[in-house]
XYZ file of C-alpha atoms in Angstrom:
405
model
C 114.728 126.775 124.222
C 111.576 128.112 125.848
C 109.592 127.402 122.728
C 110.072 123.688 123.204
C 107.592 123.737 126.100
C 105.126 126.055 124.435
C 101.646 124.635 125.157
C 100.276 125.868 121.843
C 101.997 123.038 120.009
C 99.796 120.634 121.929
C 96.750 122.832 121.468
C 97.226 122.649 117.704
C 97.433 118.868 117.960
C 94.251 118.708 120.075
C 92.428 121.011 117.660
C 93.550 118.828 114.755
C 92.287 115.751 116.613
C 88.826 117.191 117.279
C 88.395 118.541 113.744
C 89.634 115.273 112.209
C 87.242 113.258 114.393
C 84.351 114.919 112.576
C 86.111 114.710 109.236
C 86.693 110.986 109.633
C 83.000 110.363 110.322
C 81.913 112.301 107.246
C 84.623 110.842 104.994
C 84.038 107.217 105.927
C 80.249 107.273 105.962
C 79.457 109.705 103.161
C 80.806 107.739 100.202
C 77.390 106.634 98.972
C 75.289 109.516 100.274
C 75.494 111.279 96.885
C 73.899 109.222 94.104
C 75.198 111.022 91.014
C 77.001 108.946 88.319
C 79.806 111.438 87.658
C 80.425 112.009 91.366
C 81.402 108.534 92.491
C 83.110 108.167 95.858
C 81.169 111.275 96.940
C 82.827 112.110 100.259
C 86.291 111.016 99.104
C 86.133 113.177 95.978
C 84.753 116.096 98.029
C 87.643 115.551 100.468
C 90.239 116.045 97.746
C 88.358 118.829 95.940
C 88.141 120.583 99.289
C 91.937 120.526 99.332
C 91.929 122.315 95.983
C 89.501 124.932 97.272
C 91.606 125.261 100.403
C 94.638 126.050 98.265
C 92.635 128.755 96.501
C 91.788 130.237 99.894
C 95.461 130.145 100.802
C 96.211 132.123 97.658
C 93.491 134.685 98.301
C 94.404 135.280 101.944
C 97.773 136.895 102.517
C 100.054 135.631 105.231
C 99.440 138.846 107.197
C 95.751 137.924 107.463
C 96.345 134.320 108.555
C 96.102 135.046 112.266
C 93.073 137.316 112.001
C 91.094 135.374 109.362
C 92.417 131.819 109.159
C 91.681 131.027 112.803
C 87.963 131.379 112.065
C 87.838 128.732 109.366
C 86.976 125.813 111.627
C 83.950 127.812 112.741
C 83.077 128.418 109.088
C 83.299 124.642 108.600
C 80.862 124.171 111.466
C 78.387 126.549 109.830
C 78.770 124.692 106.532
C 77.906 121.431 108.288
C 74.730 123.130 109.553
C 73.760 123.813 105.920
C 74.627 120.218 104.984
C 72.408 118.875 107.748
C 69.462 121.018 106.635
C 69.784 119.901 102.998
C 70.179 116.255 103.979
C 67.173 116.255 106.297
C 64.895 117.930 103.758
C 65.896 115.997 100.627
C 67.244 112.555 101.548
C 65.551 109.492 100.134
C 66.717 106.175 101.557
C 69.604 108.029 103.273
C 70.996 109.386 99.994
C 70.683 112.436 97.753
C 70.471 112.761 93.992
C 69.755 115.386 91.365
C 70.089 119.073 92.230
C 70.016 118.547 95.990
C 72.782 115.955 95.665
C 74.919 118.351 93.609
C 74.399 121.227 96.058
C 75.216 118.885 98.937
C 78.430 117.814 97.162
C 79.506 121.418 96.578
C 78.843 122.355 100.198
C 80.634 119.219 101.391
C 83.646 120.249 99.297
C 83.478 123.711 100.905
C 83.296 122.122 104.366
C 86.436 120.101 103.609
C 88.085 123.253 102.223
C 87.681 125.094 105.543
C 88.804 121.945 107.354
C 91.835 121.540 105.069
C 92.848 125.190 105.397
C 92.765 124.991 109.195
C 94.807 121.801 109.212
C 97.475 123.234 106.888
C 97.632 126.438 108.906
C 98.348 124.497 112.085
C 101.015 122.365 110.392
C 102.705 125.315 108.694
C 103.426 126.974 112.039
C 105.435 124.021 113.288
C 107.082 122.652 110.118
C 110.847 122.786 110.401
C 110.780 122.982 114.207
C 112.447 119.830 115.538
C 109.945 117.425 113.939
C 107.030 119.071 115.794
C 104.983 118.785 112.619
C 104.720 115.101 113.563
C 102.805 115.935 116.773
C 100.334 118.195 115.017
C 99.810 115.649 112.229
C 99.482 112.901 114.828
C 96.441 114.613 116.308
C 94.905 114.735 112.837
C 95.568 111.060 112.127
C 94.228 109.740 115.419
C 91.170 111.919 115.035
C 90.553 110.454 111.588
C 90.992 106.896 112.879
C 88.548 107.296 115.754
C 86.046 109.149 113.594
C 86.149 106.338 111.042
C 85.722 103.368 113.371
C 84.236 104.647 116.650
C 80.681 103.578 115.853
C 81.826 100.100 114.853
C 83.823 99.777 118.059
C 80.900 100.676 120.306
C 78.496 98.820 117.975
C 76.157 101.775 117.659
C 74.298 102.299 114.396
C 73.654 106.006 113.901
C 72.411 107.852 110.840
C 74.447 110.172 108.649
C 72.268 113.040 109.823
C 73.329 112.483 113.429
C 76.959 112.344 112.291
C 76.531 115.740 110.657
C 75.095 117.063 113.928
C 78.114 115.764 115.842
C 80.433 117.250 113.229
C 78.856 120.685 113.749
C 79.774 120.527 117.445
C 83.283 119.168 116.842
C 84.227 121.798 114.257
C 82.877 124.486 116.576
C 85.064 123.267 119.465
C 88.119 123.064 117.182
C 87.372 126.600 116.034
C 87.306 127.847 119.625
C 90.714 126.261 120.232
C 92.085 127.882 117.082
C 90.861 131.272 118.245
C 92.410 130.725 121.663
C 95.827 129.692 120.316
C 98.241 132.580 120.038
C 99.705 131.837 116.617
C 102.127 134.708 116.891
C 103.867 132.979 119.774
C 105.335 130.298 117.525
C 105.740 131.928 114.131
C 109.468 132.437 114.609
C 111.409 129.829 112.680
C 113.932 127.795 114.637
C 116.528 125.535 113.117
C 116.489 121.838 113.825
C 118.491 120.896 116.899
C 120.547 117.956 115.809
C 124.107 116.735 115.663
C 123.725 117.042 111.903
C 124.374 120.553 110.622
C 121.989 121.615 107.879
C 122.705 124.163 105.190
C 119.928 125.857 103.216
C 119.216 124.946 99.641
C 121.043 127.133 97.165
C 118.519 127.295 94.351
C 114.779 127.881 94.235
C 114.203 125.033 91.784
C 115.430 122.494 94.328
C 112.638 123.379 96.747
C 110.015 122.945 94.044
C 111.485 119.518 93.271
C 110.715 118.530 96.844
C 107.161 119.820 96.512
C 106.699 117.836 93.298
C 108.124 114.749 94.966
C 105.651 114.743 97.867
C 102.759 115.456 95.464
C 103.556 112.453 93.252
C 104.227 110.326 96.315
C 100.695 111.126 97.535
C 99.187 110.268 94.148
C 101.059 106.982 93.919
C 100.302 105.742 97.429
C 97.332 107.494 99.056
C 95.162 107.898 95.960
C 95.681 104.279 94.915
C 94.689 102.980 98.354
C 91.684 105.297 98.649
C 90.432 104.492 95.138
C 90.232 100.790 96.004
C 87.240 101.556 98.241
C 85.039 102.052 95.163
C 85.613 98.417 94.166
C 84.822 96.892 97.530
C 81.646 96.416 99.586
C 80.572 99.588 101.379
C 81.341 98.329 104.884
C 85.044 97.983 104.014
C 85.580 101.715 103.358
C 85.764 102.959 106.988
C 88.184 100.163 107.905
C 90.423 100.870 104.897
C 90.591 104.545 105.824
C 91.112 103.725 109.507
C 93.954 101.286 108.838
C 95.544 103.790 106.463
C 95.415 106.587 109.025
C 96.642 104.258 111.767
C 99.632 103.511 109.534
C 100.450 107.169 108.951
C 99.937 107.898 112.664
C 102.499 105.250 113.585
C 104.771 106.651 110.912
C 104.490 110.117 112.464
C 105.294 108.732 115.936
C 108.403 106.952 114.700
C 109.438 109.943 112.607
C 109.501 112.027 115.781
C 110.886 109.294 118.037
C 113.916 108.617 115.839
C 114.536 112.250 114.815
C 114.354 111.492 111.116
C 115.300 114.062 108.510
C 116.054 114.029 104.810
C 119.608 114.670 103.672
C 121.980 114.570 100.712
C 125.587 113.518 101.102
C 128.423 115.527 99.641
C 129.556 112.597 97.563
C 126.130 111.691 96.170
C 123.019 113.344 94.750
C 120.709 110.610 96.058
C 118.412 111.467 98.958
C 118.768 109.625 102.255
C 116.772 109.479 105.466
C 118.939 110.109 108.505
C 117.909 108.990 111.988
C 119.770 110.071 115.075
C 118.906 108.887 118.587
C 121.098 108.674 121.673
C 124.075 109.791 119.590
C 123.668 106.862 117.181
C 123.160 107.853 113.553
C 121.606 105.570 110.949
C 120.964 106.163 107.273
C 118.714 104.629 104.633
C 118.253 105.488 100.974
C 114.940 107.172 100.176
C 114.754 105.049 97.033
C 115.008 101.816 99.034
C 112.272 102.931 101.468
C 110.154 104.022 98.520
C 110.627 100.642 96.857
C 109.376 98.828 99.966
C 106.382 101.203 100.073
C 105.588 100.322 96.455
C 105.817 96.610 97.272
C 103.287 97.005 100.098
C 100.992 98.943 97.765
C 101.390 96.326 95.039
C 100.371 93.609 97.453
C 97.338 95.694 98.461
C 96.214 95.941 94.826
C 96.746 92.257 94.126
C 94.693 90.910 97.026
C 91.882 93.452 97.483
C 89.541 91.302 95.385
C 89.972 88.326 97.731
C 88.961 89.979 101.004
C 86.009 87.663 101.525
C 88.570 85.288 103.009
C 89.520 86.254 106.567
C 93.241 85.579 106.065
C 93.332 87.753 102.953
C 91.575 90.520 104.893
C 94.343 90.530 107.485
C 97.013 90.559 104.774
C 95.153 93.321 102.953
C 94.995 95.546 106.032
C 98.612 94.757 106.931
C 99.823 95.817 103.491
C 97.829 99.074 103.702
C 99.359 99.748 107.117
C 102.887 99.109 105.814
C 102.453 101.353 102.790
C 100.917 104.165 104.866
C 103.602 103.873 107.570
C 106.507 104.302 105.158
C 104.679 106.875 103.050
C 104.244 109.098 106.092
C 107.898 108.945 107.122
C 109.045 109.993 103.649
C 106.335 112.660 103.297
C 106.982 114.208 106.729
C 110.728 114.304 106.104
C 110.146 116.174 102.834
C 107.544 118.534 104.335
C 109.764 119.268 107.330
C 112.654 120.092 105.018
C 110.412 122.369 102.979
C 109.330 124.047 106.226
C 112.950 124.554 107.238
C 113.634 126.250 103.919
C 110.495 128.386 104.187
C 112.212 131.078 106.238
C 111.750 133.505 103.348
C 107.952 133.304 103.947
C 107.033 131.809 100.604
C 104.370 129.578 102.187
C 105.872 126.485 100.572
C 104.430 124.094 103.164
C 100.921 125.341 102.483
C 101.529 125.139 98.740
C 102.714 121.562 99.216
C 99.548 120.516 101.047
C 97.421 122.302 98.486
C 99.153 120.732 95.507
C 98.965 117.332 97.186
C 95.203 117.835 97.373
C 94.959 119.017 93.774
C 96.986 116.087 92.478
C 94.973 113.635 94.546
C 91.608 115.099 93.460
C 92.458 115.031 89.758
C 93.948 111.542 89.969
C 91.014 110.108 91.911
C 88.502 111.654 89.510
C 90.388 110.328 86.475
C 90.610 106.850 87.994
C 86.848 106.850 88.563
C 86.278 108.198 85.057
C 88.269 105.443 83.317
C 87.084 102.881 85.879
C 89.298 101.557 88.645
C 91.033 98.474 87.260
C 94.246 96.647 88.089
C 96.140 98.195 85.120
C 95.077 101.749 86.024
C 95.942 101.218 89.683
C 99.381 99.825 88.849
C 100.025 102.613 86.326
C 99.156 105.280 88.915
C 101.242 103.589 91.597
C 104.402 103.142 89.528
C 104.203 106.507 87.759
C 103.721 108.375 91.047
C 106.496 106.473 92.813
C 108.978 106.847 89.935
C 108.396 110.595 89.631
C 108.614 111.026 93.418
C 111.909 109.132 93.521
C 113.317 111.110 90.602
C 112.394 114.545 91.944
C 113.666 113.968 95.480
C 117.200 113.382 94.202
C 119.528 116.353 93.946
C 120.410 116.252 90.263
C 122.064 119.673 90.370
C 124.107 118.858 93.448
C 122.791 121.963 95.224
C 121.178 120.541 98.375
C 123.636 119.614 101.057
C 123.759 118.230 104.551
C 127.184 118.064 106.127
C 127.385 114.330 106.527
C 129.803 111.833 105.085
């Protein structure tokens, strides 16, 4: 059990926090920096496209090269932010970019998020399937995003986007140093989850891909819908929407770890359940029921976002975002942790999952912007994503099993 006290778990979380601090600043304040009609929601779209590029990098770099190459990617992100700062300073007009400079800036911003995404996935992949430790690493990421999104509002300091890019250069550099320092080899060994519930591996490859598909559609139905709302609201709402969302997923990650939650399938049923075990007390809840409540929170978010000029509606709006994000994270982490547990054959399924989540989110967000974000399109995306996620997470073939009655 020596690995349980390994300090590198916490170093990964700290590195995630620092890198996400910079990412949150750029994401929340770069939405309207790029003034190009077909690139609406500039930083948000670059965020998701960066996930796609990150997946490509994951495909190009073999697992043997992860430790020697992947640890440098935060530093590469820092260098990319240097290029972004130079372009912004030389070409900005009224704190925004358009034309060729705007397009180049967007492409570089996508590359910056790609390096950032790759580093985040690499950290998470090392701890997935290890006694819910993925929650701690993800928690660092979420709190970093929250603080990066709202810090300047909290201290009531108005700084330019150029200064934010300068800060991001320093933050990504520090995160890169931590990544280089961390001995990834010390925690690569997979360990089974210590629990009173005995887990058996999946018996068929298709079952694992069903889980990947489930978390991808869950992300499209919940995260993309919430993020796309920012394009229909006044600019000052965007950082708060992102911050509340990431606060919700952070709290979800804390509770996921605190209550030792895992996903399971009973012998007598093919429906997925979430199992929580603490102090010898075991509780169960249907994934479909939790998913339904998540959809209800998201539905409420869609219905009231146009009435946020009223203070009461603002509170309800933020509360519904928090609720949806909280439950989304518990379901998503349970699925990702299970995928990580099954990844003992070194198929990189956790990294594929993060990459495909990014691809699905990028395509969905772009399509929503293309057809215009309306109530019907938001509801269609929400219900389609949730229904497909709920369908895929069930064990239709009866192959996934946890020994629980």
